[in-house]
Amino acid sequence: MRNVGSNVRSSIDVDRLNLIASFVSVAEHLSFIAAANVIGTSPSTISRKVSRLEDALGLRLFERTTRRVALTEAGRLYHAQCVQIFNHLADADAMIASLNSEPNGLLRVSFPVAFGRLKLSEIISEFLDAYPKVRVEANYTDRFVDLIEESYDAVVRIGSLPDSTLIARKISDNRRLVVASPAYLERHGVPREPADLASHHCLSFSHYSASGSVWRFKLDNRIEEVKVSGEFRSDNSEAIYETALRDRGIGLVASYLCHDSIERGDLVPLLPDWTSVPEAGVYVAYSSSRHLAPKVRVFSDFLVQKLKNVPW
C-alpha cells in the first residue's frame, strides 16, 4: 500500500519554503534590492536563494539584466501557484487564530450517567445558548473513559482522579449519604453505628466489586469499616436510589440524587455524625491547560460557575 503520509512529509522541505518566499518577494517587487529590504537580508543572499531554487527546478524564473528584472513564462506560472500556497498558509493561521479567540466547533464530552442526566442536561442547554458557535456531543457512561485515546475534549468525573496527566477542576462536592425510607426503618429499625449496618438489607454498588460491599465511615479520627450485604446490587446509582425509595433497604447514595427526597421526607438520612469515606468531588478534567481551546476553557468555567452553590 502506498504510504501517502510519508510522501507528503518528505516533500515538505523547510529550506525549499524559504527559497520560495525569497522568490515570491522578488516576483512581487521585480527587484532583488527591494525584496532584500522587505525580508531583512542582503540582495546577494536573495539572489543566491533564487538561483538555488532555479537549479532545483531546472528552469529560469527571472530574466536579469543590469537595469531590470522580469519574470519568465515559467516564473509567472510558478509565482501564481506559490502565491496560492502562501494564501492557504495565511488562511490556516487565521483559522487557528479564530479558534484561539472565539469558542466554536465541536466539543466532545463524557458525563457519568445519573449526574449527567439529572444535573448537567439543563446546564448544557444554557451553555449552548451562551455559545451558539459551539456544538456539543455528550456521551453518558459510568466508565472512566480514556480522554486522549477516545478523543474527548473534556470529561466530568466523580470520585478520585488517578490519572495525574489530566488537568482537573473541582466543580462540586459529592457527599454520599446513608439513607432509607421511613417504611423500611419502621420494619427493621434505625442503625445507630456503622457496625449496625451489617444486620440490615444494604443496597450495594457493583461497579466496584470490592468497595461496593465494604462501606467506610469517619468520625473525628476514627475510621470504621463494615461489610454489608443485601438482596439488591447494581452498577447504576439511580437504581440503588430508587430501590431505597421502594422500601427495599439502606443505600449509600450521592446527595445530588437524594437531596430532594430527604427534603420531602421520602428518605431519612442515617448516621448523621459519620462521614462516608473516601470523600469525593465532581471534577471537570481535560488533557492540558497549555494552549487550551477556548471551547474547553469556557465550558470548564461555565460548569464551575453553575455548580458552585448547589444545595446538595
Tab-separated table of C-alpha atoms in Angstrom:
chain	number	residue	atom	x	y	z
A	1	MET	CA	0.000	0.000	0.000
A	2	ARG	CA	1.251	3.466	-0.899
A	3	ASN	CA	2.247	5.469	2.170
A	4	VAL	CA	0.772	8.849	1.313
A	5	GLY	CA	1.644	10.445	4.656
A	6	SER	CA	5.305	9.533	4.273
A	7	ASN	CA	5.454	11.040	0.773
A	8	VAL	CA	3.820	14.248	1.955
A	9	ARG	CA	6.296	14.611	4.797
A	10	SER	CA	9.292	14.010	2.530
A	11	SER	CA	8.062	16.658	0.061
A	12	ILE	CA	7.736	19.357	2.727
A	13	ASP	CA	11.174	20.970	2.762
A	14	VAL	CA	11.527	23.899	5.125
A	15	ASP	CA	14.558	25.137	3.180
A	16	ARG	CA	12.569	24.976	-0.065
A	17	LEU	CA	9.820	27.094	1.516
A	18	ASN	CA	12.474	29.637	2.461
A	19	LEU	CA	13.720	29.745	-1.129
A	20	ILE	CA	10.150	30.109	-2.395
A	21	ALA	CA	9.494	33.005	-0.015
A	22	SER	CA	12.516	34.814	-1.445
A	23	PHE	CA	11.351	34.113	-4.998
A	24	VAL	CA	7.832	35.428	-4.304
A	25	SER	CA	9.187	38.607	-2.757
A	26	VAL	CA	11.404	39.292	-5.790
A	27	ALA	CA	8.499	38.482	-8.141
A	28	GLU	CA	6.225	40.937	-6.361
A	29	HIS	CA	8.775	43.766	-6.343
A	30	LEU	CA	10.700	42.837	-9.525
A	31	SER	CA	13.764	43.931	-7.604
A	32	PHE	CA	16.323	41.969	-5.605
A	33	ILE	CA	17.165	45.064	-3.589
A	34	ALA	CA	13.541	45.803	-2.654
A	35	ALA	CA	12.895	42.140	-1.796
A	36	ALA	CA	16.000	42.084	0.403
A	37	ASN	CA	14.808	45.186	2.263
A	38	VAL	CA	11.395	43.646	2.928
A	39	ILE	CA	12.801	40.329	4.146
A	40	GLY	CA	15.645	41.933	6.049
A	41	THR	CA	18.654	40.420	4.332
A	42	SER	CA	21.134	41.323	1.598
A	43	PRO	CA	20.434	41.363	-2.165
A	44	SER	CA	23.246	38.858	-2.703
A	45	THR	CA	21.590	36.422	-0.274
A	46	ILE	CA	18.245	36.787	-2.049
A	47	SER	CA	19.958	36.249	-5.409
A	48	ARG	CA	21.664	33.060	-4.196
A	49	LYS	CA	18.377	31.679	-2.877
A	50	VAL	CA	16.581	32.348	-6.158
A	51	SER	CA	19.446	30.725	-8.066
A	52	ARG	CA	19.254	27.651	-5.830
A	53	LEU	CA	15.504	27.410	-6.477
A	54	GLU	CA	16.063	27.717	-10.235
A	55	ASP	CA	18.714	24.990	-10.071
A	56	ALA	CA	16.318	22.717	-8.166
A	57	LEU	CA	13.559	23.319	-10.713
A	58	GLY	CA	15.838	23.200	-13.740
A	59	LEU	CA	14.268	26.373	-15.162
A	60	ARG	CA	14.981	30.088	-15.122
A	61	LEU	CA	12.380	32.057	-13.201
A	62	PHE	CA	13.698	35.534	-13.962
A	63	GLU	CA	15.345	37.344	-16.823
A	64	ARG	CA	18.030	39.527	-15.264
A	65	THR	CA	19.830	42.480	-16.759
A	66	THR	CA	21.769	45.259	-15.103
A	67	ARG	CA	18.726	47.523	-15.441
A	68	ARG	CA	15.677	45.304	-14.863
A	69	VAL	CA	14.289	42.026	-13.529
A	70	ALA	CA	11.389	40.283	-15.289
A	71	LEU	CA	9.575	37.001	-14.744
A	72	THR	CA	9.939	34.316	-17.382
A	73	GLU	CA	6.882	32.388	-18.509
A	74	ALA	CA	7.852	29.589	-16.091
A	75	GLY	CA	8.334	32.228	-13.390
A	76	ARG	CA	4.844	33.643	-13.913
A	77	LEU	CA	3.250	30.210	-13.707
A	78	TYR	CA	5.291	29.213	-10.687
A	79	HIS	CA	4.575	32.518	-8.946
A	80	ALA	CA	0.813	32.059	-9.363
A	81	GLN	CA	0.974	28.637	-7.672
A	82	CYS	CA	3.301	29.820	-4.899
A	83	VAL	CA	1.008	32.735	-4.075
A	84	GLN	CA	-1.842	30.238	-3.617
A	85	ILE	CA	0.319	28.215	-1.234
A	86	PHE	CA	1.078	31.245	0.930
A	87	ASN	CA	-2.566	32.304	0.826
A	88	HIS	CA	-3.536	28.857	2.116
A	89	LEU	CA	-0.983	29.182	4.898
A	90	ALA	CA	-2.401	32.600	5.808
A	91	ASP	CA	-5.917	31.117	5.859
A	92	ALA	CA	-4.702	28.288	8.120
A	93	ASP	CA	-3.139	30.806	10.519
A	94	ALA	CA	-6.353	32.850	10.532
A	95	MET	CA	-8.449	29.759	11.222
A	96	ILE	CA	-6.308	28.746	14.193
A	97	ALA	CA	-6.292	32.333	15.467
A	98	SER	CA	-10.091	32.361	15.391
A	99	LEU	CA	-10.178	29.119	17.373
A	100	ASN	CA	-7.990	30.783	19.970
A	101	SER	CA	-10.194	33.854	20.265
A	102	GLU	CA	-13.828	32.734	19.990
A	103	PRO	CA	-15.281	29.458	21.289
A	104	ASN	CA	-16.501	27.420	18.340
A	105	GLY	CA	-16.525	23.930	16.849
A	106	LEU	CA	-17.450	20.503	18.203
A	107	LEU	CA	-16.985	19.872	21.929
A	108	ARG	CA	-16.882	16.142	22.799
A	109	VAL	CA	-17.582	15.468	26.468
A	110	SER	CA	-18.231	12.419	28.641
A	111	PHE	CA	-20.556	12.503	31.676
A	112	PRO	CA	-21.489	9.997	34.394
A	113	VAL	CA	-24.934	8.676	33.559
A	114	ALA	CA	-27.040	9.811	36.521
A	115	PHE	CA	-25.187	13.045	37.258
A	116	GLY	CA	-25.126	13.981	33.606
A	117	ARG	CA	-28.803	13.308	33.049
A	118	LEU	CA	-30.076	14.925	36.235
A	119	LYS	CA	-27.687	17.819	36.787
A	120	LEU	CA	-25.930	18.635	33.520
A	121	SER	CA	-28.557	18.414	30.790
A	122	GLU	CA	-30.111	21.782	31.661
A	123	ILE	CA	-26.677	23.352	32.097
A	124	ILE	CA	-25.614	22.116	28.648
A	125	SER	CA	-28.701	23.736	27.143
A	126	GLU	CA	-27.793	27.028	28.809
A	127	PHE	CA	-24.201	26.656	27.616
A	128	LEU	CA	-25.355	26.235	24.014
A	129	ASP	CA	-27.447	29.386	24.333
A	130	ALA	CA	-24.431	31.278	25.666
A	131	TYR	CA	-22.025	29.963	22.992
A	132	PRO	CA	-24.020	29.431	19.785
A	133	LYS	CA	-20.928	28.602	17.705
A	134	VAL	CA	-20.129	25.557	19.850
A	135	ARG	CA	-21.717	22.175	19.162
A	136	VAL	CA	-21.763	19.568	21.947
A	137	GLU	CA	-21.520	15.800	21.634
A	138	ALA	CA	-22.318	14.426	25.111
A	139	ASN	CA	-21.763	10.744	25.868
A	140	TYR	CA	-23.132	9.285	29.093
A	141	THR	CA	-21.289	6.421	30.777
A	142	ASP	CA	-20.149	5.450	34.272
A	143	ARG	CA	-16.971	4.017	32.747
A	144	PHE	CA	-13.809	6.088	33.187
A	145	VAL	CA	-13.137	6.875	29.544
A	146	ASP	CA	-9.622	7.476	28.216
A	147	LEU	CA	-9.837	11.154	27.352
A	148	ILE	CA	-6.959	11.151	24.871
A	149	GLU	CA	-7.387	7.720	23.285
A	150	GLU	CA	-11.125	8.271	22.786
A	151	SER	CA	-10.724	11.866	21.545
A	152	TYR	CA	-12.711	13.682	24.214
A	153	ASP	CA	-12.172	17.383	24.817
A	154	ALA	CA	-13.280	17.125	28.437
A	155	VAL	CA	-14.810	14.677	30.903
A	156	VAL	CA	-16.819	15.071	34.078
A	157	ARG	CA	-15.770	12.560	36.693
A	158	ILE	CA	-16.967	11.733	40.173
A	159	GLY	CA	-14.512	10.385	42.708
A	160	SER	CA	-10.754	10.175	42.654
A	161	LEU	CA	-8.694	11.055	39.585
A	162	PRO	CA	-5.806	8.581	39.352
A	163	ASP	CA	-4.521	9.885	36.012
A	164	SER	CA	-2.112	12.647	37.046
A	165	THR	CA	-1.630	13.755	33.433
A	166	LEU	CA	-5.089	15.314	33.424
A	167	ILE	CA	-5.845	18.847	34.495
A	168	ALA	CA	-8.823	18.700	36.868
A	169	ARG	CA	-11.036	21.424	38.304
A	170	LYS	CA	-13.397	20.653	41.147
A	171	ILE	CA	-16.891	21.809	40.278
A	172	SER	CA	-18.830	20.396	43.212
A	173	ASP	CA	-18.642	18.275	46.346
A	174	ASN	CA	-20.088	14.781	46.133
A	175	ARG	CA	-21.290	13.848	49.605
A	176	ARG	CA	-22.630	10.345	49.941
A	177	LEU	CA	-25.382	9.792	52.479
A	178	VAL	CA	-26.689	6.641	54.140
A	179	VAL	CA	-30.437	6.707	53.544
A	180	ALA	CA	-33.515	4.555	53.877
A	181	SER	CA	-37.256	5.031	53.596
A	182	PRO	CA	-39.395	5.570	56.712
A	183	ALA	CA	-41.279	2.340	55.957
A	184	TYR	CA	-38.062	0.291	55.864
A	185	LEU	CA	-36.843	1.782	59.144
A	186	GLU	CA	-40.184	1.136	60.803
A	187	ARG	CA	-39.923	-2.555	59.904
A	188	HIS	CA	-36.195	-3.097	60.548
A	189	GLY	CA	-35.115	-0.433	62.999
A	190	VAL	CA	-32.707	2.502	62.754
A	191	PRO	CA	-28.930	1.810	62.709
A	192	ARG	CA	-27.073	3.947	65.259
A	193	GLU	CA	-23.495	2.947	64.442
A	194	PRO	CA	-21.806	1.825	61.209
A	195	ALA	CA	-21.483	-1.704	62.624
A	196	ASP	CA	-25.284	-1.936	62.813
A	197	LEU	CA	-25.433	-1.902	59.003
A	198	ALA	CA	-24.120	-5.482	58.906
A	199	SER	CA	-27.522	-6.733	60.049
A	200	HIS	CA	-29.529	-4.672	57.558
A	201	HIS	CA	-30.512	-5.105	53.923
A	202	CYS	CA	-27.963	-2.833	52.214
A	203	LEU	CA	-28.089	-1.852	48.569
A	204	SER	CA	-24.569	-2.035	47.189
A	205	PHE	CA	-22.909	-0.619	44.123
A	206	SER	CA	-21.497	-3.407	41.969
A	207	HIS	CA	-19.428	-1.172	39.681
A	208	TYR	CA	-16.582	-1.508	42.179
A	209	SER	CA	-16.646	-5.157	43.228
A	210	ALA	CA	-14.579	-4.755	46.422
A	211	SER	CA	-15.528	-1.322	47.780
A	212	GLY	CA	-19.183	-1.786	46.885
A	213	SER	CA	-19.699	-4.326	49.662
A	214	VAL	CA	-17.405	-2.632	52.212
A	215	TRP	CA	-18.556	0.762	53.439
A	216	ARG	CA	-16.117	3.023	55.272
A	217	PHE	CA	-17.001	5.842	57.637
A	218	LYS	CA	-15.122	8.526	59.533
A	219	LEU	CA	-15.906	10.260	62.842
A	220	ASP	CA	-13.212	12.664	64.016
A	221	ASN	CA	-10.078	10.495	63.794
A	222	ARG	CA	-11.916	7.168	63.867
A	223	ILE	CA	-12.332	5.091	60.719
A	224	GLU	CA	-14.764	2.182	60.732
A	225	GLU	CA	-15.381	-0.382	58.011
A	226	VAL	CA	-18.431	-2.558	57.728
A	227	LYS	CA	-19.109	-5.383	55.296
A	228	VAL	CA	-22.635	-5.008	54.009
A	229	SER	CA	-24.936	-7.350	52.155
A	230	GLY	CA	-28.453	-7.392	50.865
A	231	GLU	CA	-30.837	-8.627	48.225
A	232	PHE	CA	-30.009	-5.997	45.608
A	233	ARG	CA	-26.826	-4.864	43.865
A	234	SER	CA	-26.493	-2.629	40.844
A	235	ASP	CA	-23.924	-0.823	38.735
A	236	ASN	CA	-26.314	2.110	38.416
A	237	SER	CA	-26.568	4.688	41.195
A	238	GLU	CA	-30.085	5.744	40.208
A	239	ALA	CA	-31.267	2.147	40.524
A	240	ILE	CA	-29.923	1.981	44.076
A	241	TYR	CA	-31.587	5.281	44.945
A	242	GLU	CA	-34.930	4.189	43.505
A	243	THR	CA	-34.755	0.813	45.264
A	244	ALA	CA	-34.236	2.597	48.573
A	245	LEU	CA	-37.334	4.692	47.824
A	246	ARG	CA	-39.264	1.416	47.352
A	247	ASP	CA	-38.505	0.377	50.965
A	248	ARG	CA	-36.099	-2.426	49.956
A	249	GLY	CA	-33.099	-1.435	52.055
A	250	ILE	CA	-30.426	1.068	53.045
A	251	GLY	CA	-28.456	2.791	50.325
A	252	LEU	CA	-25.242	4.804	50.236
A	253	VAL	CA	-26.450	7.457	47.816
A	254	ALA	CA	-24.933	10.612	46.376
A	255	SER	CA	-26.512	13.738	47.832
A	256	TYR	CA	-27.281	15.124	44.367
A	257	LEU	CA	-29.630	12.159	43.901
A	258	CYS	CA	-31.344	12.046	47.282
A	259	HIS	CA	-31.368	15.689	48.432
A	260	ASP	CA	-34.898	16.424	47.254
A	261	SER	CA	-36.262	13.116	48.594
A	262	ILE	CA	-34.819	13.886	52.028
A	263	GLU	CA	-36.400	17.357	51.908
A	264	ARG	CA	-39.792	15.755	51.130
A	265	GLY	CA	-39.391	13.093	53.819
A	266	ASP	CA	-39.355	10.196	51.355
A	267	LEU	CA	-35.906	9.194	52.602
A	268	VAL	CA	-34.283	9.538	56.005
A	269	PRO	CA	-30.542	10.302	56.398
A	270	LEU	CA	-28.841	7.916	58.805
A	271	LEU	CA	-25.619	8.051	60.858
A	272	PRO	CA	-25.596	11.875	60.758
A	273	ASP	CA	-22.386	12.176	62.808
A	274	TRP	CA	-20.415	9.937	60.435
A	275	THR	CA	-18.944	10.844	57.041
A	276	SER	CA	-18.657	8.321	54.245
A	277	VAL	CA	-15.071	7.959	53.045
A	278	PRO	CA	-13.238	8.374	50.846
A	279	GLU	CA	-14.770	11.790	50.351
A	280	ALA	CA	-15.060	12.576	46.663
A	281	GLY	CA	-15.786	15.509	44.436
A	282	VAL	CA	-17.154	16.185	40.987
A	283	TYR	CA	-14.460	17.311	38.563
A	284	VAL	CA	-14.196	18.541	35.019
A	285	ALA	CA	-10.953	17.264	33.506
A	286	TYR	CA	-9.057	17.894	30.299
A	287	SER	CA	-5.668	16.919	28.927
A	288	SER	CA	-3.653	20.128	29.283
A	289	SER	CA	-4.008	23.775	30.261
A	290	ARG	CA	-1.370	24.844	27.705
A	291	HIS	CA	-2.944	26.224	24.520
A	292	LEU	CA	-6.339	25.184	25.859
A	293	ALA	CA	-9.019	25.555	23.200
A	294	PRO	CA	-11.472	28.350	24.063
A	295	LYS	CA	-14.437	25.957	23.798
A	296	VAL	CA	-12.920	23.790	26.563
A	297	ARG	CA	-11.938	26.757	28.718
A	298	VAL	CA	-15.382	28.378	28.648
A	299	PHE	CA	-17.101	25.015	29.192
A	300	SER	CA	-14.998	24.387	32.289
A	301	ASP	CA	-15.669	27.906	33.590
A	302	PHE	CA	-19.384	27.524	32.890
A	303	LEU	CA	-19.670	24.310	34.930
A	304	VAL	CA	-17.742	25.770	37.850
A	305	GLN	CA	-19.966	28.853	37.867
A	306	LYS	CA	-23.231	26.921	37.617
A	307	LEU	CA	-22.430	24.309	40.271
A	308	LYS	CA	-20.516	26.315	42.884
A	309	ASN	CA	-23.508	26.962	45.200
A	310	VAL	CA	-25.793	23.970	44.648
A	311	PRO	CA	-27.782	22.922	47.751
A	312	TRP	CA	-26.661	19.324	47.558
